PDB file of C-alpha atoms in Angstrom:
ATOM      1  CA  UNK A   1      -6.020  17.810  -9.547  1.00 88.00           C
ATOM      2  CA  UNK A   2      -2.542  16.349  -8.671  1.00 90.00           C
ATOM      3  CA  UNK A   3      -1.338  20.063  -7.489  1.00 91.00           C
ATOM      4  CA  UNK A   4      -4.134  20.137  -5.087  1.00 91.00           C
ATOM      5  CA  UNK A   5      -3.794  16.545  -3.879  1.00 86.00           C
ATOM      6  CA  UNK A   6       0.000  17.196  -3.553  1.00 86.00           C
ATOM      7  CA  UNK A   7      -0.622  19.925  -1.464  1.00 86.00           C
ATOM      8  CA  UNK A   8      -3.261  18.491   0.851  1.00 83.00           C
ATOM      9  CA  UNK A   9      -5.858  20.812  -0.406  1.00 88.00           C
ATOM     10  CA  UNK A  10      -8.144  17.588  -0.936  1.00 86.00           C
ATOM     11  CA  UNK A  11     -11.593  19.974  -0.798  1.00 89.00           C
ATOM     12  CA  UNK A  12      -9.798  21.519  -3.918  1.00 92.00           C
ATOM     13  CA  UNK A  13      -8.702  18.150  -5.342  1.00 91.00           C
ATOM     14  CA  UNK A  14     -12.347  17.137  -5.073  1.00 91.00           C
ATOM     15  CA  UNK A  15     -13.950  19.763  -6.370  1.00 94.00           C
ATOM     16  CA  UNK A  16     -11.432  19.897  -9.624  1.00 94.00           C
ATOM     17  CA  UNK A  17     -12.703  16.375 -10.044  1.00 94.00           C
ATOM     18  CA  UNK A  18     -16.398  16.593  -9.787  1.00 93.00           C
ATOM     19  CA  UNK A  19     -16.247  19.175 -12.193  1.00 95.00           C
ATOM     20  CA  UNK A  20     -14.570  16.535 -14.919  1.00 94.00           C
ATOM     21  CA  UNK A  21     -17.699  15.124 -16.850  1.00 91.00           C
ATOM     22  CA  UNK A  22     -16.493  11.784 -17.907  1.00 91.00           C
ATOM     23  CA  UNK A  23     -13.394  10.941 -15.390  1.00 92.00           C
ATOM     24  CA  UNK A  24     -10.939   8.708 -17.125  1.00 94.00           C
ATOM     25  CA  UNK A  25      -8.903   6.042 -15.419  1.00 95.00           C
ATOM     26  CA  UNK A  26      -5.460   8.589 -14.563  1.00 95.00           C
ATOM     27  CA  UNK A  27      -8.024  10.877 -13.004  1.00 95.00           C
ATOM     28  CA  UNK A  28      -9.382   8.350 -10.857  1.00 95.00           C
ATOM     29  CA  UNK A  29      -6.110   7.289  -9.958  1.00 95.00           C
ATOM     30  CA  UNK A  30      -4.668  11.023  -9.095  1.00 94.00           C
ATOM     31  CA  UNK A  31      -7.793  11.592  -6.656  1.00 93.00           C
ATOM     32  CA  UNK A  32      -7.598   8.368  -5.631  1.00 93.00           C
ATOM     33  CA  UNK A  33      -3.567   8.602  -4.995  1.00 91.00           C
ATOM     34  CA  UNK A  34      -4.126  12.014  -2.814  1.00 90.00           C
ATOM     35  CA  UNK A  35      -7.009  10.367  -0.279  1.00 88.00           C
ATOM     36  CA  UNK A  36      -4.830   7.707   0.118  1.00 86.00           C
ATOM     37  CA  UNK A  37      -1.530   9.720   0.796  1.00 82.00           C
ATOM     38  CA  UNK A  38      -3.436  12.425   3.332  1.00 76.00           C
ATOM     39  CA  UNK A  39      -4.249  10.176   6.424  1.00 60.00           C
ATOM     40  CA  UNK A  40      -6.240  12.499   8.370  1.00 65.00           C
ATOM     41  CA  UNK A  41      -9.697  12.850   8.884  1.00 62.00           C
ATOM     42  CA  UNK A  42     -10.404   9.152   7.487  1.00 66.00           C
ATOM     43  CA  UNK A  43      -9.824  10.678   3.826  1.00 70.00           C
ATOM     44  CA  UNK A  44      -8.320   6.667   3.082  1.00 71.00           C
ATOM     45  CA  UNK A  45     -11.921   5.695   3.865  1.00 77.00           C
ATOM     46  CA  UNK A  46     -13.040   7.679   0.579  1.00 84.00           C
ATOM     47  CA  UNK A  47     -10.597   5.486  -1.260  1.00 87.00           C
ATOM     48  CA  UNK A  48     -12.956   2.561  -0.753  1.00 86.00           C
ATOM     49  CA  UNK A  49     -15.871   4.190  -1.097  1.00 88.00           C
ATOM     50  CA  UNK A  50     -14.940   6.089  -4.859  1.00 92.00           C
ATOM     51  CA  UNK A  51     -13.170   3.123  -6.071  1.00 91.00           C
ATOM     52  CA  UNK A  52     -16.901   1.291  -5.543  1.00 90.00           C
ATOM     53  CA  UNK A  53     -17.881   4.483  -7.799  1.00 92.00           C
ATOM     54  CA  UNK A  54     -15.427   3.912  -9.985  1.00 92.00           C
ATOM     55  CA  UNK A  55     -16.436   0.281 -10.698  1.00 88.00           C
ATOM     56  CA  UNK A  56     -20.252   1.400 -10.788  1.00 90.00           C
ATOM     57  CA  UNK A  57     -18.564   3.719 -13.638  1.00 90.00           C
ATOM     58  CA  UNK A  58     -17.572   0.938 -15.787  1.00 88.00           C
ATOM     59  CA  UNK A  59     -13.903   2.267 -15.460  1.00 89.00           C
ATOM     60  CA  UNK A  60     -11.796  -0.976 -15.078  1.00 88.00           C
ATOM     61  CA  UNK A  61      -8.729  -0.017 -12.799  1.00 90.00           C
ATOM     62  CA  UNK A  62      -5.688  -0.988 -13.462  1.00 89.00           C
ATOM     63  CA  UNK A  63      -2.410  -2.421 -10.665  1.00 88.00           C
ATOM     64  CA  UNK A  64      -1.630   1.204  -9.870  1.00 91.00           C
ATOM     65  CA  UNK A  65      -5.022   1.607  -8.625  1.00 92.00           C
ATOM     66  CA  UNK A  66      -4.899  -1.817  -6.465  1.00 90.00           C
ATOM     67  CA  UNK A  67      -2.261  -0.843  -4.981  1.00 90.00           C
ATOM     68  CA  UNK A  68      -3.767   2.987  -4.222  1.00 91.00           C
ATOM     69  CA  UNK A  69      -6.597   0.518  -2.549  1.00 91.00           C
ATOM     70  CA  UNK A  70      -4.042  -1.663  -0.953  1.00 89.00           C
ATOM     71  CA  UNK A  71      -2.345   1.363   0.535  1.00 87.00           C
ATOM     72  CA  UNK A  72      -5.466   2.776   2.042  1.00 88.00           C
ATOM     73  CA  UNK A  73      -6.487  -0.466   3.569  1.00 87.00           C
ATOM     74  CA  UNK A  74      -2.851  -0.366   5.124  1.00 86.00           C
ATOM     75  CA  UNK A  75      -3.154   3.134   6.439  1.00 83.00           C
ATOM     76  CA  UNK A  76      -6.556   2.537   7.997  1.00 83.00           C
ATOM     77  CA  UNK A  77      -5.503  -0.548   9.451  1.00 82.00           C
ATOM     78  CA  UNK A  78      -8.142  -2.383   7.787  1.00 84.00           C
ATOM     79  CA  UNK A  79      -6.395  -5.901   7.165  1.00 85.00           C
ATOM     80  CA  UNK A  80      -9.587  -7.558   5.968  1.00 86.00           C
ATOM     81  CA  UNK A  81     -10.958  -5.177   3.730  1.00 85.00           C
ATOM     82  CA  UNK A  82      -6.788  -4.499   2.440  1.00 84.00           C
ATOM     83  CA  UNK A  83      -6.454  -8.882   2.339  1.00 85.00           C
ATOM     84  CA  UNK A  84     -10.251  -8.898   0.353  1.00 84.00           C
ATOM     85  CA  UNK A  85      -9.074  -6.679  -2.113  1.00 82.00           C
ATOM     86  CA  UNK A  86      -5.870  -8.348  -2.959  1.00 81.00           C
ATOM     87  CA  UNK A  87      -7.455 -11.188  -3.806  1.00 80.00           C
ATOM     88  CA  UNK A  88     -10.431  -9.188  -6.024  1.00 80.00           C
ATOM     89  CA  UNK A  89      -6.940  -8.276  -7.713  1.00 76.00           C
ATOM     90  CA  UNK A  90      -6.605 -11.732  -9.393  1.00 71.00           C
ATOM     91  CA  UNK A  91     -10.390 -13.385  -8.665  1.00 76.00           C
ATOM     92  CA  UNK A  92     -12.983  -9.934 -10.312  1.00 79.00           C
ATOM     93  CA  UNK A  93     -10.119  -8.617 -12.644  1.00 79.00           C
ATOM     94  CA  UNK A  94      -7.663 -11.450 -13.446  1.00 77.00           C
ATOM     95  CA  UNK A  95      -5.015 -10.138 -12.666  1.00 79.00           C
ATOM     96  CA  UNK A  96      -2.285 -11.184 -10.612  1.00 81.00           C
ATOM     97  CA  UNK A  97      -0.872  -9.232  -7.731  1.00 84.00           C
ATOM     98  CA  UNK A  98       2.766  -7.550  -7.901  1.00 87.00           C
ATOM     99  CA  UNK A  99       5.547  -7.574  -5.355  1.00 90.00           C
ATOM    100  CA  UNK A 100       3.862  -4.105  -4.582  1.00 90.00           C
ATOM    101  CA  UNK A 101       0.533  -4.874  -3.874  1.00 90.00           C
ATOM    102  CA  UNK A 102       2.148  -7.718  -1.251  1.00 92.00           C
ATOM    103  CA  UNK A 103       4.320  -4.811  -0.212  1.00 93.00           C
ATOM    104  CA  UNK A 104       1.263  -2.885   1.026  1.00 91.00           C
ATOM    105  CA  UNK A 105      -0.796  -5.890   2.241  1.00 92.00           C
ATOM    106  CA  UNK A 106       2.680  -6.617   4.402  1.00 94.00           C
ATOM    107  CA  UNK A 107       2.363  -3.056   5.331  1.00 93.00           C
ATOM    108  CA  UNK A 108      -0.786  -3.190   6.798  1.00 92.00           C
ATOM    109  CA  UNK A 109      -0.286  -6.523   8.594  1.00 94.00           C
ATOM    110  CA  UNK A 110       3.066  -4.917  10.097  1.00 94.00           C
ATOM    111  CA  UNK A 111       1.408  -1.821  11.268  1.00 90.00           C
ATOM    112  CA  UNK A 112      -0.916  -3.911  13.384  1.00 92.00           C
ATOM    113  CA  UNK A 113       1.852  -5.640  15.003  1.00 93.00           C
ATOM    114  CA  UNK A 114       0.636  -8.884  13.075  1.00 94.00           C
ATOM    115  CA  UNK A 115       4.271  -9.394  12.149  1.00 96.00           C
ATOM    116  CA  UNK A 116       4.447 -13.433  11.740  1.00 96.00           C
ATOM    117  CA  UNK A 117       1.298 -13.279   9.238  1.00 95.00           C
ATOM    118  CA  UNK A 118       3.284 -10.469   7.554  1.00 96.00           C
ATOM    119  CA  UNK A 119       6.377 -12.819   7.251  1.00 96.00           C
ATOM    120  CA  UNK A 120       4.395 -15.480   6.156  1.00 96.00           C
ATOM    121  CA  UNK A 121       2.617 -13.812   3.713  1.00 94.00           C
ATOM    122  CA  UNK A 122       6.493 -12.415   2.428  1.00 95.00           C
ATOM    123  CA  UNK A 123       7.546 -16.243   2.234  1.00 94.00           C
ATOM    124  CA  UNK A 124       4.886 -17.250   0.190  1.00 94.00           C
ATOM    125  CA  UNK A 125       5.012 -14.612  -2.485  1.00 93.00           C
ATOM    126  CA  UNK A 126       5.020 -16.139  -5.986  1.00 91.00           C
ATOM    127  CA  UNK A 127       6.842 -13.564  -7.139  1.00 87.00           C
ATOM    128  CA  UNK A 128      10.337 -12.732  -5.909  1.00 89.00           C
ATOM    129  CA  UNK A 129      10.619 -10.169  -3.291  1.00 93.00           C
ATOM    130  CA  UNK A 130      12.725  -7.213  -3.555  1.00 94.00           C
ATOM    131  CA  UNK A 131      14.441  -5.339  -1.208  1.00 95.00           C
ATOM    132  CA  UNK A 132      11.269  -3.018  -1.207  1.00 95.00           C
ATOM    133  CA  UNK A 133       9.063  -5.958   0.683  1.00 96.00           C
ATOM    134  CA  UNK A 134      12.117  -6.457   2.782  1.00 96.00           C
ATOM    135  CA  UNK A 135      12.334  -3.236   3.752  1.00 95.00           C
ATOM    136  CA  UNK A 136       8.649  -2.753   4.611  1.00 95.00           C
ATOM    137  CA  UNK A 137       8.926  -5.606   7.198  1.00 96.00           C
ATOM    138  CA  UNK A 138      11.922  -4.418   8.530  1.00 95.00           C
ATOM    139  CA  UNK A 139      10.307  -1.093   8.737  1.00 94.00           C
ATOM    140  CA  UNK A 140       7.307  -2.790  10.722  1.00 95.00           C
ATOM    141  CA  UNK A 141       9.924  -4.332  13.009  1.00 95.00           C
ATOM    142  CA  UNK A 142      11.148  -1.423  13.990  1.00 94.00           C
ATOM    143  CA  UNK A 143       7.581   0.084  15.161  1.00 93.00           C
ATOM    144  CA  UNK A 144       6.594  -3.317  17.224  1.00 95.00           C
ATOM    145  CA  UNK A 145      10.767  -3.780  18.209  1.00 93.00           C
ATOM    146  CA  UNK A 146      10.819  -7.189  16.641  1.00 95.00           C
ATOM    147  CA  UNK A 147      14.891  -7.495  16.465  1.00 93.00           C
ATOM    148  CA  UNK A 148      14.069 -11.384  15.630  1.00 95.00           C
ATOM    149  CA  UNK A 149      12.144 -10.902  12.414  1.00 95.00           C
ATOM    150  CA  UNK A 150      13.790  -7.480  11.995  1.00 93.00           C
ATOM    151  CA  UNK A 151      17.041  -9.842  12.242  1.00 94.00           C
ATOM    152  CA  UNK A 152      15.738 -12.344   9.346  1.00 95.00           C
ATOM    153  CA  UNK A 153      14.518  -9.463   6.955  1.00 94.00           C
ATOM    154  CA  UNK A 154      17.739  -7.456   7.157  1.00 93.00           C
ATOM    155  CA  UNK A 155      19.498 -10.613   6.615  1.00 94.00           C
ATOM    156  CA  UNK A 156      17.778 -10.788   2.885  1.00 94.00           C
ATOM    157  CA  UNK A 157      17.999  -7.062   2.362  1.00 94.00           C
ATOM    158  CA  UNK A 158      21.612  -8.192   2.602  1.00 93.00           C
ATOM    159  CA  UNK A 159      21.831 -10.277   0.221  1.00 94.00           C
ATOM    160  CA  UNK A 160      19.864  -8.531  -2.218  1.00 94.00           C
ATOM    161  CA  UNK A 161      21.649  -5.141  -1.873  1.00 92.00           C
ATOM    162  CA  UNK A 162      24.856  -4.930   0.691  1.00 90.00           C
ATOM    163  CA  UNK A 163      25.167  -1.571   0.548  1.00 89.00           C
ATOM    164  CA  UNK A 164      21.816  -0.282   1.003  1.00 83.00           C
ATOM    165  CA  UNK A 165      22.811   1.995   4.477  1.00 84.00           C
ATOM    166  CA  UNK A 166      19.290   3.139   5.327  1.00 84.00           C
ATOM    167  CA  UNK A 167      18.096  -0.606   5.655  1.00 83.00           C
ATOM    168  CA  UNK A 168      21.257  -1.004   8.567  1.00 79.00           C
ATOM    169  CA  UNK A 169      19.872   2.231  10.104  1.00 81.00           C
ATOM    170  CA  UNK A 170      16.720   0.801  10.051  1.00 77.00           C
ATOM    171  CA  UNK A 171      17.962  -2.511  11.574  1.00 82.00           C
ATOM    172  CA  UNK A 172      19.602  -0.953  14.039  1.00 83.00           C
ATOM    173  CA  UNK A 173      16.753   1.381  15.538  1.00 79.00           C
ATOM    174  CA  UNK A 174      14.757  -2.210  16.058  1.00 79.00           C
ATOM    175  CA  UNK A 175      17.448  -3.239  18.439  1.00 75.00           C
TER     176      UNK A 175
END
């Protein structure tokens, strides 16, 4: 299952799995991992759609497969559906989202060009952020040439890691 979503051979991938009688939770999360990761064709869309199926299930998912969600959302461009499922994170499974589930909700707000919500949203984490979140605004900066933000995120990647040479690269393709 993992070879085949690895590979981009998703008709394989889904095949492998619909041949599993009971799926368990990593299986889920590998078929769910490989939509998410092969953008074309709307294959992110089936993320939603078997992660419904996987609820119907009874399989409670775990972070690792919020965060497969998240991502999908983020590659889609679907903020709402990405910013409803963050919060199912902690309100339907109690649960309380990880500086990588923000991570990919700031992903999907930066890809959009919705940059200041993406800040804010990186300013009001509970939870420190790492040079990770930095990096994924900074990376969004870049796209929408934002020096200003791009300016403020490299300035905490900075701090947090002062030798971390792709983040200056980065910074300095937003100028």
């Amino acid at each position: 299952l993992q070879m085949y979503g690895r590979c981009g051979s998703l008709e394989d991938a889904l095949k492998i799995f619909g041949q599993i009688r009971k799926p368990n939770l990593i299986s889920w999360n590998t078929l769910l991992q490989a939509l998410s990761e092969n953008g074309e064709n709307n294959r992110p869309l089936e993320v939603l759609s078997l992660f419904h199926r996987l609820n119907l299930q009874g399989t409670r998912p775990q972070m690792i497969t919020f965060a497969i969600v998240l991502t999908a959302c983020s590659r889609l461009g679907m903020i709402e559906q990405g910013w409803n499922q963050f919060f199912s994170t902690a309100c339907d499974y109690g649960s309380l989202p990880t500086s990588r589930h923000y991570s990919c909700l700031i992903d999907a707000f930066g890809r959009v060009g919705r940059l200041s919500e993406a800040e804010q949203l990186l300013q009001s984490m509970p939870v420190p952020a790492d040079v990770v979140v930095w990096k994924t605004l900074l990376g969004a900066c870049r796209i929408h040439n934002n020096a200003e933000c791009g300016a403020r995120a490299m300035e905490n990647i900075a701090k947090l890691d002062p030798h971390n040479a792709a983040s200056f690269v980065l910074m300095a393709n937003t100028l």
